[in-house]
Amino acid sequence: MSISFSQPVTRVRGWRPGVAEGVGMLAGVAIDAVLADPRRGHPVALFGTAAAGVERRVYEDGRARGVLHVVLCVVPVALLGHVASRSRNPVVRAALSAAATWAVVGGTTLGREGAAMAGFLEDGDLAGARGRLSHLCGRDPSGLGESGLARATVESIAENTSDAVVAPLFWGAVAGVPGLLAYRAVNTLDAMVGHRNARYERFGWAAARLDDVANFVPARITGLLAALGAPLVGGSPRRAAEVLRRDGHRHPSPNAGRCEAAFAGALDLTLGGTNVYGTRVEHRPEMGDGPEPSVADIRRSVRLARAVGLGAAALAVLAAVRGSRGRKA
């Protein structure tokens, strides 16, 4: 079939609108699996630099300025995605979807960080593991031993599987390239300013609440996929689903608890407990019925996270393709 790029093309060998986006997301996931995140010049890091610049100009200790900060950072990114994806050429749309998916999905890097933590602990290198933990979460590692570091890693992998893989794919299926980019902008802002401290308690409120809304459905999809994937790590889907139902709502986060509870049930572990963040101490309810995580459980959690990511990719592609039915070419 000959394709002319001089005129708009809406179909390639029978592609319906939406198929291109689905193919692009699948390609983006594959690219992430091969290349992961670059160490320098990552688009998300560039966005973070720009968002920090906006914060310096608009910061004030109040919710209104926080809302302004979110609008100024997220809306331009969503509009950029909209403009970039307006091409009717499916090859172009697929390429843009692939690039955006690669930019916002972080499953491979998450798995590598989990494997790195497992390697340090397997070698008995507590200092190395403590130094590496900041790549996964913001807990103070100085007082954590092997078990505490393992628990922090497993919990971070569970939560970030939703944030870094399932949620961007969900929003890509719902809203295409604008959804991919806007979600990552919201999630990045939450990581930057969505903290409960003196500076961000009010200013970061909008970013934190918007992130909660954006992750509400993806977190529950993550929980269900983790329960279904339990046999891959020696667990029981029924037990995982029961722990998810029983304990998922007990976490202070409306979303993280669903992910951690499902992982706890699938891995047959107990997660939760006391976490230290600098000068702040949080006592979180325990989830699950098994023992505390050990070093061996880190690699099991990475395997489960990869299975969840693959399941989410399949669902996202299917949703993008099926959602295209009824649209005009």
XYZ file of C-alpha atoms in Angstrom:
329
model
C 0.000 0.000 0.000
C 1.379 3.383 -0.975
C 0.977 6.217 1.528
C 1.206 9.846 0.515
C 2.311 12.157 3.320
C 1.297 15.207 1.301
C -2.370 14.780 2.250
C -4.100 13.747 5.483
C -4.280 9.993 5.943
C -6.731 8.494 8.414
C -6.194 4.785 7.818
C -3.238 2.512 7.276
C -4.304 -0.909 6.071
C -7.647 -0.607 7.783
C -6.479 1.131 10.957
C -9.332 2.900 12.671
C -8.690 6.127 14.542
C -7.419 5.060 17.973
C -5.533 2.051 16.680
C -2.548 4.302 16.009
C -2.570 5.497 19.620
C -2.822 1.925 20.867
C 0.051 0.778 18.689
C 2.048 3.795 19.817
C 1.512 3.058 23.516
C 2.566 -0.543 22.976
C 5.689 0.646 21.170
C 6.406 3.145 23.946
C 6.241 0.415 26.578
C 8.633 -1.680 24.478
C 11.029 1.249 24.127
C 10.947 1.781 27.890
C 11.766 -1.911 28.378
C 14.853 -1.530 26.187
C 16.069 1.988 26.968
C 14.512 2.817 30.346
C 14.950 6.447 31.429
C 17.966 8.462 30.268
C 20.201 9.705 33.058
C 20.261 13.217 31.633
C 17.811 15.316 29.696
C 14.705 13.306 30.520
C 11.542 15.223 29.514
C 10.057 14.779 32.995
C 13.194 16.262 34.569
C 12.990 19.191 32.167
C 9.361 19.715 33.153
C 10.373 19.613 36.810
C 12.942 22.344 36.218
C 10.342 24.501 34.496
C 7.772 23.844 37.253
C 10.307 24.855 39.899
C 10.854 28.104 38.014
C 7.123 28.784 37.975
C 6.974 28.031 41.692
C 9.660 30.621 42.429
C 7.592 33.262 40.661
C 4.134 32.503 42.042
C 4.797 30.968 45.470
C 2.756 32.247 48.363
C 1.629 30.349 51.434
C -1.938 29.776 50.322
C -4.129 27.426 48.320
C -5.030 29.980 45.644
C -1.405 30.328 44.547
C -1.069 26.567 44.591
C -4.019 26.267 42.225
C -2.411 28.880 39.968
C 0.838 26.916 40.006
C -0.962 23.738 38.910
C -2.843 25.542 36.124
C 0.275 27.238 34.784
C 2.188 23.955 34.742
C -0.404 21.399 33.647
C -2.554 23.249 31.118
C 0.313 24.155 28.737
C 1.528 20.541 28.798
C -1.952 19.215 27.988
C -2.357 21.790 25.201
C 1.035 20.837 23.787
C -0.068 17.222 23.707
C -3.324 18.185 22.031
C -1.644 20.253 19.322
C 1.044 17.636 18.712
C -1.509 14.845 18.300
C -3.848 16.625 15.888
C -2.266 15.051 12.831
C -4.662 12.788 10.936
C -1.768 10.703 9.701
C -1.862 7.493 11.797
C 1.864 6.889 11.409
C 2.588 10.301 12.917
C 0.040 9.744 15.687
C 1.520 6.362 16.500
C 5.030 7.837 16.653
C 3.903 10.661 18.925
C 2.044 8.233 21.180
C 5.134 6.013 21.387
C 7.387 8.943 22.272
C 4.973 10.276 24.895
C 4.471 6.832 26.428
C 8.204 6.247 26.681
C 8.628 9.682 28.283
C 6.029 9.151 31.006
C 6.231 5.417 31.777
C 8.910 4.369 34.257
C 8.406 0.659 34.779
C 11.848 -0.461 33.670
C 13.665 2.067 35.822
C 11.471 1.092 38.786
C 12.379 -2.560 38.302
C 16.065 -1.744 38.037
C 15.963 0.284 41.237
C 14.292 -2.617 43.019
C 16.921 -5.014 41.684
C 19.679 -2.635 42.779
C 18.291 -2.533 46.319
C 18.067 -6.329 46.341
C 21.670 -6.570 45.182
C 22.981 -4.300 47.929
C 21.098 -6.192 50.621
C 22.047 -9.610 49.253
C 25.672 -8.503 49.499
C 25.163 -7.263 53.070
C 25.874 -3.674 52.002
C 23.500 -1.749 54.270
C 25.263 1.554 53.616
C 24.824 1.135 49.872
C 21.163 0.176 50.267
C 20.490 3.151 52.539
C 22.092 5.471 50.034
C 20.037 3.985 47.199
C 16.659 4.140 48.939
C 16.206 7.806 48.027
C 15.769 6.685 44.404
C 12.520 5.015 45.458
C 11.049 7.029 48.327
C 11.634 9.869 50.750
C 11.981 7.878 53.972
C 14.910 8.477 56.286
C 17.047 5.355 55.766
C 19.581 6.044 58.512
C 17.770 3.964 61.131
C 16.590 1.174 58.827
C 18.034 -2.307 58.952
C 17.695 -5.048 56.381
C 14.011 -5.734 57.078
C 13.074 -2.046 57.144
C 14.864 -1.401 53.866
C 13.163 -4.418 52.297
C 9.748 -3.218 53.457
C 10.350 0.308 52.180
C 11.403 -1.092 48.814
C 8.438 -3.439 48.419
C 5.966 -0.731 49.447
C 7.550 1.783 47.073
C 7.482 -0.695 44.197
C 3.796 -1.385 44.864
C 2.809 2.284 44.925
C 5.040 3.345 42.046
C 3.770 0.549 39.831
C 0.527 2.481 39.811
C 2.064 5.949 39.586
C 4.746 5.174 37.008
C 3.078 2.529 34.851
C -0.626 1.865 35.284
C -1.823 5.452 35.710
C -0.074 6.971 32.675
C -1.266 4.081 30.507
C -4.805 4.509 31.827
C -4.841 8.205 30.962
C -3.229 7.485 27.611
C -6.104 5.121 26.835
C -8.653 7.693 28.014
C -7.223 10.853 26.459
C -4.339 9.935 24.169
C -1.133 11.956 24.148
C -2.666 14.881 26.116
C -3.713 12.403 28.812
C -0.246 10.850 28.988
C 1.503 14.198 29.321
C -1.020 15.849 31.639
C -0.993 12.902 34.035
C 2.788 12.906 34.289
C 2.745 16.672 34.891
C 0.218 16.264 37.732
C 2.117 13.378 39.304
C 5.429 15.238 39.081
C 3.952 18.318 40.722
C 2.618 16.167 43.554
C 6.110 14.751 44.086
C 7.551 18.259 44.117
C 5.068 20.219 46.234
C 2.434 17.790 47.547
C 4.041 17.527 50.982
C 2.633 18.133 54.435
C 5.196 20.549 55.730
C 5.395 24.222 56.570
C 6.122 25.346 53.008
C 3.713 23.151 51.080
C 0.818 22.346 53.432
C -1.374 24.915 51.649
C 0.537 25.697 48.457
C 0.790 22.012 47.522
C -2.814 21.191 48.380
C -4.101 21.507 44.807
C -1.349 19.336 43.328
C -1.852 16.650 45.981
C -5.651 16.547 45.597
C -5.475 16.511 41.797
C -2.990 13.651 41.969
C -5.372 11.748 44.253
C -8.158 12.174 41.691
C -5.927 11.215 38.762
C -4.778 8.033 40.511
C -8.115 6.914 41.955
C -9.057 4.484 39.180
C -5.492 3.426 38.233
C -4.682 2.449 41.839
C -7.668 0.141 41.943
C -6.738 -1.358 38.583
C -3.256 -1.929 39.990
C -4.740 -3.721 42.992
C -6.859 -6.001 40.830
C -4.002 -6.816 38.446
C -1.690 -7.552 41.382
C -4.258 -9.945 42.818
C -4.643 -11.690 39.468
C -0.854 -11.938 39.141
C -0.365 -13.497 42.566
C 0.325 -17.026 41.224
C 3.391 -15.680 39.402
C 5.020 -15.010 42.794
C 3.666 -18.042 44.608
C 0.590 -16.316 45.946
C -3.160 -16.803 45.836
C -5.479 -14.466 43.898
C -8.232 -15.132 46.421
C -6.015 -14.238 49.393
C -4.683 -11.148 47.627
C -8.202 -9.996 46.775
C -9.295 -10.522 50.376
C -6.396 -8.477 51.770
C -7.116 -5.778 49.186
C -10.774 -5.657 50.211
C -10.052 -5.790 53.943
C -7.006 -3.541 54.272
C -6.798 -1.356 51.170
C -8.820 1.480 52.712
C -6.778 1.592 55.928
C -3.810 3.440 54.444
C -3.797 7.253 54.909
C -3.550 7.634 51.127
C -6.805 6.917 49.266
C -4.799 5.197 46.526
C -1.461 3.857 47.794
C -3.233 1.548 50.239
C -4.956 -0.332 47.432
C -1.635 -1.051 45.743
C 0.239 -1.982 48.912
C -2.567 -4.161 50.273
C -2.814 -6.104 47.004
C 0.952 -6.622 46.891
C 0.935 -7.688 50.534
C -1.739 -10.283 49.821
C -0.165 -11.499 46.583
C 3.285 -11.831 48.176
C 1.832 -13.194 51.461
C 3.536 -10.473 53.501
C 2.654 -7.841 56.063
C 3.297 -4.275 54.966
C 2.844 -1.032 56.878
C 4.175 0.182 60.214
C 6.221 3.149 61.336
C 7.867 5.343 58.705
C 10.255 8.219 59.361
C 10.486 11.178 56.993
C 13.103 13.538 58.352
C 11.568 14.937 61.541
C 8.100 13.532 60.764
C 7.063 10.086 61.986
C 4.032 8.288 60.550
C 2.436 5.195 62.064
C 0.591 3.362 59.301
C -1.790 0.418 59.789
C -0.445 -2.984 58.898
C -1.796 -4.718 55.797
C -1.631 -8.437 55.091
C -1.217 -11.548 57.209
C 2.260 -12.875 56.423
C 5.739 -12.120 57.767
C 7.592 -8.857 57.283
C 9.385 -8.532 53.935
C 12.809 -10.093 53.578
C 15.477 -9.399 50.989
C 14.188 -12.233 48.768
C 10.784 -10.579 48.611
C 12.177 -7.554 46.786
C 12.822 -9.526 43.602
C 9.408 -11.157 43.947
C 7.803 -7.729 44.133
C 9.698 -6.653 41.013
C 8.352 -9.688 39.141
C 4.832 -8.889 40.277
C 5.229 -5.237 39.263
C 6.363 -6.269 35.791
C 3.373 -8.561 35.413
C 1.035 -5.748 36.496
C 2.699 -3.409 34.010
C 2.253 -5.863 31.141
C -1.367 -6.397 32.087
C -1.957 -2.646 32.231
C -0.341 -2.187 28.812
C -2.583 -4.847 27.306
C -5.680 -3.258 28.845
C -4.664 0.226 27.709
C -4.088 -0.860 24.117
C -7.369 -2.770 24.077
C -9.238 0.219 25.517
C -7.690 2.609 22.992
C -8.635 0.381 20.091
C -12.142 -0.424 21.301
C -12.732 3.186 22.273
C -12.080 4.213 18.689
C -15.189 2.423 17.462
C -17.844 4.857 16.504
C -15.410 7.721 15.965
C -15.291 9.201 12.528
C -12.173 8.519 10.518
